[in-house]
Amino acid sequence: MDQGSLFEERNKPVECLGMTFQNNDERREYFRNELRKKLPGLKSIEGFPIGEDEDIIELSDPPYYTACPNPWIREISKKFKYFNSFDDNISEPLNIDISEGKTDPYYMMHSYHTKVPQKALIKYLLHYTKPEQQVCDLFSGSGMLGVATNSLNNKKRLEKLGFRVNGDNIYDENGYTGKLGERRAYLSDISPVAYHISKGLCNIENKTEFMSYFDQLISDIKNEYGMLFTTEVEGVQYPINYVVWTEIFECSNCSSEVNFWERAVKIEEKKVLDEFTCQKCGAKLTKRSTERVKDRKIDPVTKSVVVENKYEPVVISYKNGKKNFLKKLTLSDYEILKKTSELLENQKVPIQKIPDGDEIGRVKNYGLEYVHQLIPERSNIIISEVINRAKGTEFYNQVLFILTASINNLNKLYRWRINGKGGTTSGTYYIPSTYQENNPFLQFNRKVSDYLKLFETEDKNVYSSVSSATNSLIESNSIDYVFTDPPFGSNLMYSELSLIWETWLGVKTDNDKEAIVSKVQNKNLSTYESLMETSFREYYRILKPNHWITIEFSNSKANVWNALQNSMQKAGFIIANVSALDKQQGSFKAVTTTTAVKQDLVISAYKPLKENVIKTKEANGNEISAWLFLDQHLLKLPVFDDGQGEATVITERTPRILFDRMVAYHVQSGVPVPISSAEFQEKVAQKYVTRDGMIFLESQVTEYDKKRILVKEFSQQSLFVSDESSAIEWLRQQLMKKPQSRQDIHPQFMKEIQHIAKHEKLPELDNLLVENFLLYDGEDTIPAQVTAYLRKNYHDMRGLEIQDDRLKSKAKNRWYVPDPNKQADLEKLREKSLLREFSHYVEEVSETKKKLKFFRSEAIRAGFKKSWSEKEYQRIVEFSAHLPEKIIQEDDKLLMYYDNATIRLDI
């Protein structure tokens, strides 16, 4: 495109919120002035960042992007609220590999603490939304949901990602997925740098002009400061790739200084020694057995005395032609370092004290007090020059984007590795013993190359802001779909990990509403759960009824998962599916217990219809509310799962799991549970259709039957067996597939229960079978399930009459899954047995006053359920005091009863 056409393109009239502007620059200037007027009123809103007004204005491109809560967002979301509104959105949950597409240029462009690839997000958006609908993520991080949204109306972008577009239909490798067309995305995050990255990825304009400006900017700076990144070899100056700095230790035997590089790094052998020797006395040393040498000096930025761990430069990597070489430093190299310190004294480097923190606090052990000390002096000069020269120009935000994308490779956390694959350790502040000082000009070149691979933004369909997820300002019932990857407990200290970026942006996170578990911030699991509940209530408020929310969960701790699940259900969401991604097999495992959370989970939940919520509360314990719940919930579950080419049991459709979901919904809604487990088992089979141990609506079963006929094999979803409940479900799946003897099933059962929780008093296999299944003893009529299995799998059994002794002999001593009526009888007996056991526990703790160490969780769940139905909230709370706190936190059902009982007692 020539300069003339570029000028014409940039000066086209622009419409925005009912107003017309001569061009985007005029629009931006008008709304920035409006934002400036509104800032005083916005500062009381949760999540307003810490920073000067003008820095916030500078980072904003209103009304689309605001580095603070967006005052126009309610108006915008309300305007588009009624497109495809309140439709019969009954899509089934979608399970796909959320890790796919990590080589996408948008994923690679800018690092962030967590990211979901846009290809996976596009598949979610195509599954759950239609053109013109609105999507949202209030924990938006780097804004990948916005990137995916921008791709949905761009055929070229979709094809680049491997999709096929025919007309307005989009297909992936498995076939049709959805419709081409624009959606609107509302993104927010409490982190200003998350907003900044999101804006940079979703709002790419005037790329050609920007690149021309940036090239000239870097050229000017390089002309003035480029000599800092050169080295002299035989009278010739060569550009530096990087410099390796090494930590200096003190010998624990003779107190001599020990250069780690010289004593431990063996370049020719390509290894770094864990144990090395002192060059003076020969003592054997390790990093743990020695002290770090301290270096007392004047900091050129603050002009104050600092005492840091001592590091010395040891080798320089430089480029000669196309080849790279290593050399030791010479006198001229040391002179450049001295000159660097002098130049840095006159630079405008932001002075930001390193705060206390769970993660960042460790750098204080290195003697570092300020953020700029985390960056080598040469890089501090170049970064400050780039920012200060670009500030106030129209390309400032794009310059910042390239700069922050490069900073991860320009600080002392970047580790030199002997295999040549240097890098940082994500999620932590760790300064290695051999850190690598990279040439910033080379890093800028890399990121510019990445930036050129991104598409220019054609439409303004993404709105991004800095605010807390507890208060989004979005219009109620306006969002058609939510995908979110929220913080998970103490996994990541987001605001701490963003501090280097945010210091240079000039705008920082107000972490008061940051939803994490943090000792320094005085936030425990209960605080985290409370913040997440408030956030999910906000999601619930803005999401349309009968629409979906998808949550990616990445924490191996069951107590964190339970806190999250509890928060969702308290907010009003109904969980329809929880699947764990098996990255080795590329498939999803059903999750029936929360003590087995060891992999990434994909959680699908929905907001119930308003009339159903009202009817449930009006029923106030009447049985009708159980079936009202099931009528809606069954519509939200997959009808048929033929993954891997085999029909698979949909665990969420089994009576036991349906009962658990129904109970959870009633308890979390604050209304009585209307029906017992035994009654539920009996009546669910009368009111609904049963197929292969699963429950269906009449409107669904025809589809299931048609698809079931086409699939010869029938498999079971692999389960995480960690307690009695999941062990029963595992047995049910095995016996549904193949009625078998106790001897047949015992070896498999013993393998599956290897990971049973230590406190779990798991009944013997014989007891589990007797309490939950039936045994054919060779008398009377052979059960239909057993007959069908034998005739299908044994050729010599196919023509035999039902009373034939040979058939009876083959069927004898096989356990099988009972029909619903008999299952209800078993459930009554089982519940009585569990309640008797719970009574024994109550007596035991009242006598001993000690905590239980070994027990049947199922018995305590049954006891809590009965206590809840009898409104004996005090009994639940008092008994909970005799359980290990960890058990309550890691068991979703016990936690649900306990939390709600404390609410009833106002504890």
Short mmCIF file of C-alpha atoms in Angstrom, two decimals, residues 163-598:
data_model
loop_
_atom_site.label_atom_id
_atom_site.label_comp_id
_atom_site.label_asym_id
_atom_site.label_seq_id
_atom_site.Cartn_x
_atom_site.Cartn_y
_atom_site.Cartn_z
CA PHE A 163 -9.84 -24.27 9.63
CA ARG A 164 -11.68 -24.59 6.33
CA VAL A 165 -14.22 -21.92 5.41
CA ASN A 166 -16.96 -22.53 2.86
CA GLY A 167 -19.39 -19.64 2.54
CA ASP A 168 -20.26 -18.78 6.13
CA ASN A 169 -19.63 -22.31 7.41
CA ILE A 170 -16.43 -23.09 9.32
CA TYR A 171 -15.00 -26.62 9.52
CA ASP A 172 -12.17 -28.06 11.58
CA GLU A 173 -10.42 -31.42 11.12
CA ASN A 174 -13.50 -33.22 12.51
CA GLY A 175 -16.10 -31.47 10.36
CA TYR A 176 -18.57 -28.62 10.81
CA THR A 177 -18.09 -26.47 13.89
CA GLY A 178 -20.03 -23.22 13.39
CA LYS A 179 -20.74 -20.00 11.54
CA LEU A 180 -18.43 -17.29 10.25
CA GLY A 181 -19.33 -13.85 11.57
CA GLU A 182 -18.37 -11.23 14.13
CA ARG A 183 -18.95 -11.63 17.86
CA ARG A 184 -18.19 -9.03 20.54
CA ALA A 185 -15.81 -9.79 23.38
CA TYR A 186 -15.71 -8.02 26.74
CA LEU A 187 -12.41 -8.52 28.50
CA SER A 188 -11.23 -7.24 31.83
CA ASP A 189 -8.49 -8.03 34.28
CA ILE A 190 -7.33 -6.45 37.49
CA SER A 191 -3.78 -6.41 36.08
CA PRO A 192 -2.80 -3.39 33.94
CA VAL A 193 -0.12 -5.42 32.14
CA ALA A 194 -2.67 -8.12 31.27
CA TYR A 195 -4.84 -5.35 29.81
CA HIS A 196 -1.82 -3.91 27.99
CA ILE A 197 -0.98 -7.28 26.37
CA SER A 198 -4.62 -7.87 25.53
CA LYS A 199 -4.85 -4.47 23.86
CA GLY A 200 -1.63 -5.08 21.97
CA LEU A 201 -2.83 -8.41 20.56
CA CYS A 202 -6.41 -7.38 19.80
CA ASN A 203 -5.91 -3.84 18.48
CA ILE A 204 -3.28 -3.90 15.73
CA GLU A 205 -3.54 -0.81 13.52
CA ASN A 206 -1.35 1.05 11.03
CA LYS A 207 1.26 -1.67 11.20
CA THR A 208 3.25 -0.37 8.22
CA GLU A 209 3.49 3.15 9.60
CA PHE A 210 4.32 1.89 13.05
CA MET A 211 7.14 -0.28 11.75
CA SER A 212 8.58 2.68 9.88
CA TYR A 213 8.48 4.77 13.07
CA PHE A 214 9.89 1.98 15.27
CA ASP A 215 12.75 1.21 12.89
CA GLN A 216 13.78 4.87 12.92
CA LEU A 217 13.43 5.08 16.72
CA ILE A 218 15.67 2.06 17.31
CA SER A 219 18.12 3.22 14.64
CA ASP A 220 18.50 6.60 16.39
CA ILE A 221 19.04 4.95 19.78
CA LYS A 222 21.45 2.44 18.30
CA ASN A 223 23.49 5.21 16.72
CA GLU A 224 23.89 6.80 20.14
CA TYR A 225 24.17 3.74 22.40
CA GLY A 226 24.94 0.83 20.10
CA MET A 227 28.60 0.82 21.13
CA LEU A 228 27.52 -0.49 24.54
CA PHE A 229 26.68 -3.79 22.84
CA THR A 230 29.86 -4.28 20.84
CA THR A 231 33.11 -6.00 21.70
CA GLU A 232 36.59 -5.62 20.24
CA VAL A 233 38.41 -8.62 18.76
CA GLU A 234 41.80 -7.99 17.15
CA GLY A 235 40.97 -4.33 16.58
CA VAL A 236 37.54 -5.02 15.00
CA GLN A 237 34.19 -4.23 16.68
CA TYR A 238 31.59 -7.00 16.62
CA PRO A 239 27.97 -6.95 17.86
CA ILE A 240 27.36 -8.76 21.14
CA ASN A 241 24.72 -11.51 21.34
CA TYR A 242 24.88 -11.77 25.11
CA VAL A 243 27.16 -11.62 28.14
CA VAL A 244 27.23 -14.34 30.82
CA TRP A 245 27.51 -13.16 34.43
CA THR A 246 28.43 -15.59 37.19
CA GLU A 247 27.80 -15.61 40.92
CA ILE A 248 30.76 -15.38 43.30
CA PHE A 249 30.81 -17.65 46.34
CA GLU A 250 32.92 -17.67 49.48
CA CYS A 251 34.82 -20.88 50.28
CA SER A 252 33.52 -22.31 53.52
CA ASN A 253 37.02 -23.58 54.35
CA CYS A 254 39.43 -20.73 53.54
CA SER A 255 37.04 -17.79 52.84
CA SER A 256 38.49 -17.21 49.36
CA GLU A 257 36.25 -15.92 46.59
CA VAL A 258 35.18 -18.73 44.27
CA ASN A 259 34.09 -17.92 40.73
CA PHE A 260 31.26 -20.36 40.00
CA TRP A 261 31.81 -20.27 36.22
CA GLU A 262 35.49 -21.04 36.46
CA ARG A 263 35.11 -23.87 38.98
CA ALA A 264 31.80 -25.50 38.02
CA VAL A 265 31.09 -24.84 34.32
CA LYS A 266 32.79 -27.26 31.94
CA ILE A 267 32.14 -25.97 28.42
CA GLU A 268 33.98 -28.72 26.54
CA GLU A 269 32.30 -31.47 28.56
CA LYS A 270 28.94 -29.67 28.28
CA LYS A 271 28.07 -29.98 31.94
CA VAL A 272 27.76 -27.91 35.11
CA LEU A 273 29.08 -29.55 38.27
CA ASP A 274 26.90 -29.79 41.38
CA GLU A 275 30.07 -30.17 43.45
CA PHE A 276 33.16 -28.07 42.69
CA THR A 277 36.45 -27.25 44.40
CA CYS A 278 38.03 -24.10 45.78
CA GLN A 279 40.93 -23.03 43.56
CA LYS A 280 42.97 -22.02 46.61
CA CYS A 281 42.52 -24.77 49.22
CA GLY A 282 40.90 -27.55 47.17
CA ALA A 283 37.90 -27.90 49.51
CA LYS A 284 34.86 -29.57 47.99
CA LEU A 285 31.95 -27.14 47.75
CA THR A 286 28.32 -26.94 46.68
CA LYS A 287 26.15 -23.88 46.28
CA ARG A 288 24.22 -24.85 49.40
CA SER A 289 27.32 -25.28 51.53
CA THR A 290 28.77 -21.86 50.71
CA GLU A 291 27.89 -18.23 51.36
CA ARG A 292 27.33 -15.66 48.63
CA VAL A 293 29.88 -12.86 48.46
CA LYS A 294 28.29 -9.43 48.91
CA ASP A 295 29.13 -6.43 46.73
CA ARG A 296 28.74 -2.98 48.33
CA LYS A 297 28.37 -0.19 45.77
CA ILE A 298 26.57 3.03 44.80
CA ASP A 299 23.45 2.40 42.72
CA PRO A 300 23.63 4.76 39.68
CA VAL A 301 19.82 5.22 39.58
CA THR A 302 18.99 5.96 43.24
CA LYS A 303 22.50 7.26 44.10
CA SER A 304 22.24 5.25 47.32
CA VAL A 305 24.44 2.49 48.76
CA VAL A 306 23.25 -1.03 47.96
CA VAL A 307 24.65 -4.41 49.01
CA GLU A 308 23.97 -7.04 46.36
CA ASN A 309 25.12 -10.59 45.78
CA LYS A 310 28.30 -10.30 43.78
CA TYR A 311 28.21 -11.24 40.09
CA GLU A 312 31.01 -10.84 37.56
CA PRO A 313 30.91 -10.95 33.74
CA VAL A 314 32.84 -13.96 32.46
CA VAL A 315 32.25 -14.52 28.73
CA ILE A 316 30.82 -12.65 25.76
CA SER A 317 29.01 -14.25 22.84
CA TYR A 318 29.51 -12.19 19.67
CA LYS A 319 28.70 -12.56 15.99
CA ASN A 320 31.27 -12.52 13.20
CA GLY A 321 29.42 -12.87 9.91
CA LYS A 322 26.99 -15.73 10.36
CA LYS A 323 28.96 -17.48 13.09
CA ASN A 324 28.83 -16.99 16.86
CA PHE A 325 31.91 -17.08 19.09
CA LEU A 326 32.66 -16.96 22.82
CA LYS A 327 35.43 -14.79 24.30
CA LYS A 328 36.62 -13.70 27.71
CA LEU A 329 36.28 -10.04 28.63
CA THR A 330 39.15 -7.72 27.88
CA LEU A 331 40.04 -4.29 29.22
CA SER A 332 37.90 -2.53 26.58
CA ASP A 333 34.87 -4.56 27.64
CA TYR A 334 35.32 -3.49 31.26
CA GLU A 335 35.67 0.11 30.15
CA ILE A 336 32.27 -0.15 28.43
CA LEU A 337 30.74 -1.45 31.67
CA LYS A 338 32.23 1.51 33.56
CA LYS A 339 30.88 3.94 30.97
CA THR A 340 27.46 2.26 31.21
CA SER A 341 27.23 3.03 34.94
CA GLU A 342 28.06 6.69 34.24
CA LEU A 343 25.43 6.93 31.47
CA LEU A 344 22.79 5.32 33.64
CA GLU A 345 23.11 8.10 36.23
CA ASN A 346 21.39 10.50 33.80
CA GLN A 347 18.59 8.19 32.63
CA LYS A 348 14.92 8.53 33.61
CA VAL A 349 14.53 5.08 35.09
CA PRO A 350 11.42 4.54 37.28
CA ILE A 351 12.36 4.02 40.92
CA GLN A 352 10.10 1.32 42.32
CA LYS A 353 10.80 -0.39 45.65
CA ILE A 354 10.44 -4.17 45.56
CA PRO A 355 7.53 -4.93 47.91
CA ASP A 356 7.19 -7.84 50.27
CA GLY A 357 5.63 -10.83 48.54
CA ASP A 358 5.23 -14.59 48.59
CA GLU A 359 7.29 -14.94 45.43
CA ILE A 360 9.11 -11.68 44.77
CA GLY A 361 10.35 -11.54 48.35
CA ARG A 362 13.05 -14.06 47.47
CA VAL A 363 15.00 -11.48 45.42
CA LYS A 364 15.66 -9.52 48.60
CA ASN A 365 17.91 -12.41 49.59
CA TYR A 366 20.10 -11.29 46.66
CA GLY A 367 20.31 -7.80 48.16
CA LEU A 368 17.98 -6.29 45.55
CA GLU A 369 15.75 -3.46 46.78
CA TYR A 370 14.49 -1.85 43.56
CA VAL A 371 12.90 -3.20 40.38
CA HIS A 372 15.57 -1.68 38.12
CA GLN A 373 18.19 -3.82 39.91
CA LEU A 374 16.55 -6.86 38.29
CA ILE A 375 17.67 -5.56 34.90
CA PRO A 376 21.29 -5.20 33.74
CA GLU A 377 22.50 -1.60 33.54
CA ARG A 378 22.92 -1.56 29.75
CA SER A 379 19.36 -2.77 29.20
CA ASN A 380 18.02 -0.20 31.67
CA ILE A 381 19.54 2.54 29.49
CA ILE A 382 18.02 1.23 26.24
CA ILE A 383 14.58 0.55 27.75
CA SER A 384 14.38 4.02 29.30
CA GLU A 385 15.50 5.65 26.04
CA VAL A 386 12.86 3.78 24.04
CA ILE A 387 10.05 4.69 26.46
CA ASN A 388 10.99 8.31 27.00
CA ARG A 389 11.45 9.03 23.28
CA ALA A 390 8.18 7.31 22.29
CA LYS A 391 6.00 8.81 25.02
CA GLY A 392 3.47 11.26 23.67
CA THR A 393 3.63 9.90 20.11
CA GLU A 394 0.74 8.16 18.40
CA PHE A 395 2.72 4.90 18.41
CA TYR A 396 3.52 4.90 22.13
CA ASN A 397 1.31 1.93 22.99
CA GLN A 398 2.68 -0.19 20.16
CA VAL A 399 6.24 0.66 21.18
CA LEU A 400 5.41 -0.36 24.75
CA PHE A 401 3.97 -3.62 23.46
CA ILE A 402 7.20 -4.54 21.64
CA LEU A 403 9.18 -3.45 24.68
CA THR A 404 7.22 -5.46 27.28
CA ALA A 405 7.27 -8.47 24.95
CA SER A 406 11.08 -8.24 25.04
CA ILE A 407 11.63 -7.52 28.75
CA ASN A 408 11.32 -11.15 29.84
CA ASN A 409 14.57 -11.79 27.97
CA LEU A 410 16.25 -8.63 29.21
CA ASN A 411 16.38 -9.20 32.97
CA LYS A 412 18.59 -11.10 35.36
CA LEU A 413 16.07 -13.93 35.66
CA TYR A 414 17.18 -15.11 32.20
CA ARG A 415 19.31 -18.16 32.73
CA TRP A 416 22.35 -19.16 30.66
CA ARG A 417 22.31 -22.90 30.06
CA ILE A 418 25.14 -25.00 28.79
CA ASN A 419 22.88 -26.61 26.16
CA GLY A 420 22.34 -23.18 24.61
CA LYS A 421 18.62 -23.12 25.48
CA GLY A 422 18.53 -20.23 27.88
CA GLY A 423 15.35 -18.83 29.36
CA THR A 424 13.45 -17.88 32.50
CA THR A 425 11.66 -20.12 34.98
CA SER A 426 7.99 -19.13 34.69
CA GLY A 427 5.98 -18.28 37.77
CA THR A 428 8.94 -17.48 39.99
CA TYR A 429 11.65 -14.93 40.81
CA TYR A 430 14.87 -16.88 40.59
CA ILE A 431 18.19 -15.30 39.65
CA PRO A 432 20.45 -18.10 38.44
CA SER A 433 24.14 -18.46 39.27
CA THR A 434 24.85 -17.82 35.58
CA TYR A 435 22.47 -15.22 34.22
CA GLN A 436 22.54 -14.11 30.60
CA GLU A 437 22.53 -10.41 29.70
CA ASN A 438 20.96 -10.31 26.24
CA ASN A 439 21.40 -7.60 23.61
CA PRO A 440 18.10 -5.64 23.64
CA PHE A 441 18.42 -4.63 19.99
CA LEU A 442 18.42 -8.31 18.99
CA GLN A 443 15.44 -8.99 21.26
CA PHE A 444 13.54 -6.10 19.68
CA ASN A 445 14.27 -7.56 16.24
CA ARG A 446 12.86 -10.92 17.31
CA LYS A 447 9.65 -9.39 18.64
CA VAL A 448 9.23 -7.13 15.62
CA SER A 449 9.48 -10.26 13.48
CA ASP A 450 6.75 -11.88 15.61
CA TYR A 451 4.63 -8.73 15.40
CA LEU A 452 4.76 -8.71 11.60
CA LYS A 453 3.09 -12.14 11.58
CA LEU A 454 -0.02 -10.75 13.26
CA PHE A 455 -3.04 -9.54 11.30
CA GLU A 456 -4.21 -5.94 11.39
CA THR A 457 -7.48 -5.52 13.27
CA GLU A 458 -10.33 -4.86 10.88
CA ASP A 459 -13.22 -4.33 13.30
CA LYS A 460 -13.64 -2.90 16.77
CA ASN A 461 -15.28 -5.99 18.31
CA VAL A 462 -13.16 -6.29 21.46
CA TYR A 463 -13.58 -4.13 24.55
CA SER A 464 -10.92 -4.40 27.24
CA SER A 465 -10.45 -2.69 30.59
CA VAL A 466 -8.68 -2.81 33.95
CA SER A 467 -11.13 -3.72 36.68
CA SER A 468 -11.96 -6.37 39.24
CA ALA A 469 -14.00 -9.40 38.22
CA THR A 470 -16.22 -8.58 41.18
CA ASN A 471 -17.65 -5.53 39.38
CA SER A 472 -17.61 -5.55 35.57
CA LEU A 473 -20.11 -2.71 34.83
CA ILE A 474 -21.56 -4.93 32.04
CA GLU A 475 -25.34 -4.94 31.52
CA SER A 476 -27.20 -7.77 33.29
CA ASN A 477 -28.26 -10.78 31.19
CA SER A 478 -26.37 -9.51 28.15
CA ILE A 479 -23.58 -12.08 27.67
CA ASP A 480 -24.15 -15.18 25.53
CA TYR A 481 -21.08 -17.17 26.59
CA VAL A 482 -18.25 -17.01 29.12
CA PHE A 483 -14.86 -18.67 28.85
CA THR A 484 -12.54 -18.01 31.75
CA ASP A 485 -9.20 -19.17 33.10
CA PRO A 486 -9.29 -17.71 36.63
CA PRO A 487 -6.49 -17.66 39.20
CA PHE A 488 -6.20 -20.88 41.17
CA GLY A 489 -5.24 -20.38 44.77
CA SER A 490 -1.53 -19.96 45.33
CA ASN A 491 -0.46 -21.27 41.90
CA LEU A 492 0.70 -17.85 40.69
CA MET A 493 1.28 -14.51 42.41
CA TYR A 494 0.05 -12.48 39.44
CA SER A 495 0.66 -8.91 40.59
CA GLU A 496 4.11 -9.83 41.94
CA LEU A 497 5.10 -11.57 38.71
CA SER A 498 3.94 -8.55 36.69
CA LEU A 499 5.92 -6.00 38.68
CA ILE A 500 8.79 -5.47 36.21
CA TRP A 501 6.36 -4.89 33.34
CA GLU A 502 4.06 -2.63 35.36
CA THR A 503 6.92 -0.54 36.72
CA TRP A 504 7.82 0.48 33.17
CA LEU A 505 4.16 0.98 32.22
CA GLY A 506 3.75 3.35 35.14
CA VAL A 507 0.42 1.77 36.13
CA LYS A 508 0.24 -1.06 38.67
CA THR A 509 -2.27 -3.57 40.04
CA ASP A 510 -4.40 -2.67 43.04
CA ASN A 511 -4.26 -6.17 44.54
CA ASP A 512 -6.93 -5.70 47.19
CA LYS A 513 -9.39 -7.78 45.11
CA GLU A 514 -6.76 -10.07 43.59
CA ALA A 515 -8.21 -13.57 43.96
CA ILE A 516 -5.22 -15.56 45.21
CA VAL A 517 -4.02 -17.38 48.32
CA SER A 518 -1.15 -15.32 49.71
CA LYS A 519 0.56 -15.15 53.10
CA VAL A 520 1.89 -11.65 52.50
CA GLN A 521 -1.49 -10.33 51.34
CA ASN A 522 -3.08 -12.17 54.27
CA LYS A 523 -5.41 -14.10 51.97
CA ASN A 524 -6.17 -17.70 52.88
CA LEU A 525 -8.29 -20.28 51.08
CA SER A 526 -11.44 -18.84 52.65
CA THR A 527 -10.59 -15.35 51.34
CA TYR A 528 -9.90 -16.80 47.91
CA GLU A 529 -13.23 -18.64 47.91
CA SER A 530 -15.09 -15.48 48.96
CA LEU A 531 -13.50 -13.42 46.16
CA MET A 532 -14.21 -16.17 43.63
CA GLU A 533 -17.82 -16.42 44.78
CA THR A 534 -18.28 -12.65 44.30
CA SER A 535 -16.67 -12.96 40.86
CA PHE A 536 -18.89 -15.86 39.83
CA ARG A 537 -21.94 -13.96 41.06
CA GLU A 538 -20.90 -11.22 38.66
CA TYR A 539 -20.59 -13.79 35.85
CA TYR A 540 -24.02 -15.11 36.82
CA ARG A 541 -25.51 -11.61 36.72
CA ILE A 542 -24.24 -10.75 33.25
CA LEU A 543 -24.76 -14.16 31.57
CA LYS A 544 -28.07 -14.84 29.86
CA PRO A 545 -30.22 -17.60 31.39
CA ASN A 546 -29.79 -21.04 29.79
CA HIS A 547 -26.30 -20.09 28.55
CA TRP A 548 -22.90 -21.57 29.27
CA ILE A 549 -19.73 -20.78 31.17
CA THR A 550 -16.53 -22.77 30.58
CA ILE A 551 -13.77 -22.75 33.20
CA GLU A 552 -10.27 -24.06 32.74
CA PHE A 553 -8.84 -25.30 36.04
CA SER A 554 -5.10 -25.83 36.49
CA ASN A 555 -4.30 -26.77 40.08
CA SER A 556 -3.56 -30.21 41.49
CA LYS A 557 -4.91 -29.32 44.93
CA ALA A 558 -8.38 -30.67 45.62
CA ASN A 559 -9.11 -28.04 48.28
CA VAL A 560 -8.60 -25.24 45.72
CA TRP A 561 -10.84 -27.02 43.22
CA ASN A 562 -13.51 -27.45 45.89
CA ALA A 563 -13.31 -23.78 46.81
CA LEU A 564 -13.79 -22.89 43.16
CA GLN A 565 -16.63 -25.38 42.64
CA ASN A 566 -18.31 -24.20 45.83
CA SER A 567 -18.05 -20.58 44.65
CA MET A 568 -19.64 -21.42 41.31
CA GLN A 569 -22.55 -23.29 42.84
CA LYS A 570 -23.17 -20.67 45.51
CA ALA A 571 -23.38 -18.09 42.73
CA GLY A 572 -26.16 -20.16 41.15
CA PHE A 573 -24.39 -22.04 38.34
CA ILE A 574 -25.17 -25.70 37.69
CA ILE A 575 -22.16 -27.83 36.80
CA ALA A 576 -22.97 -30.07 33.85
CA ASN A 577 -19.62 -31.67 33.24
CA VAL A 578 -16.15 -31.88 34.75
CA SER A 579 -13.53 -33.56 32.61
CA ALA A 580 -9.80 -33.98 33.11
CA LEU A 581 -7.55 -33.66 30.13
CA ASP A 582 -5.30 -36.70 29.77
CA LYS A 583 -2.46 -35.09 27.81
CA GLN A 584 -0.74 -38.42 27.15
CA GLN A 585 -3.81 -40.01 25.61
CA GLY A 586 -5.31 -36.80 24.23
CA SER A 587 -8.66 -37.71 25.78
CA PHE A 588 -10.85 -36.67 28.69
CA LYS A 589 -11.52 -38.63 31.86
CA ALA A 590 -14.70 -38.26 33.85
CA VAL A 591 -14.15 -36.73 37.27
CA THR A 592 -16.47 -38.10 39.92
CA THR A 593 -14.37 -37.21 42.96
CA THR A 594 -12.35 -34.15 43.75
CA THR A 595 -9.54 -35.80 45.68
CA ALA A 596 -8.21 -36.96 42.32
CA VAL A 597 -7.64 -33.57 40.75
CA LYS A 598 -4.21 -34.13 39.23
#
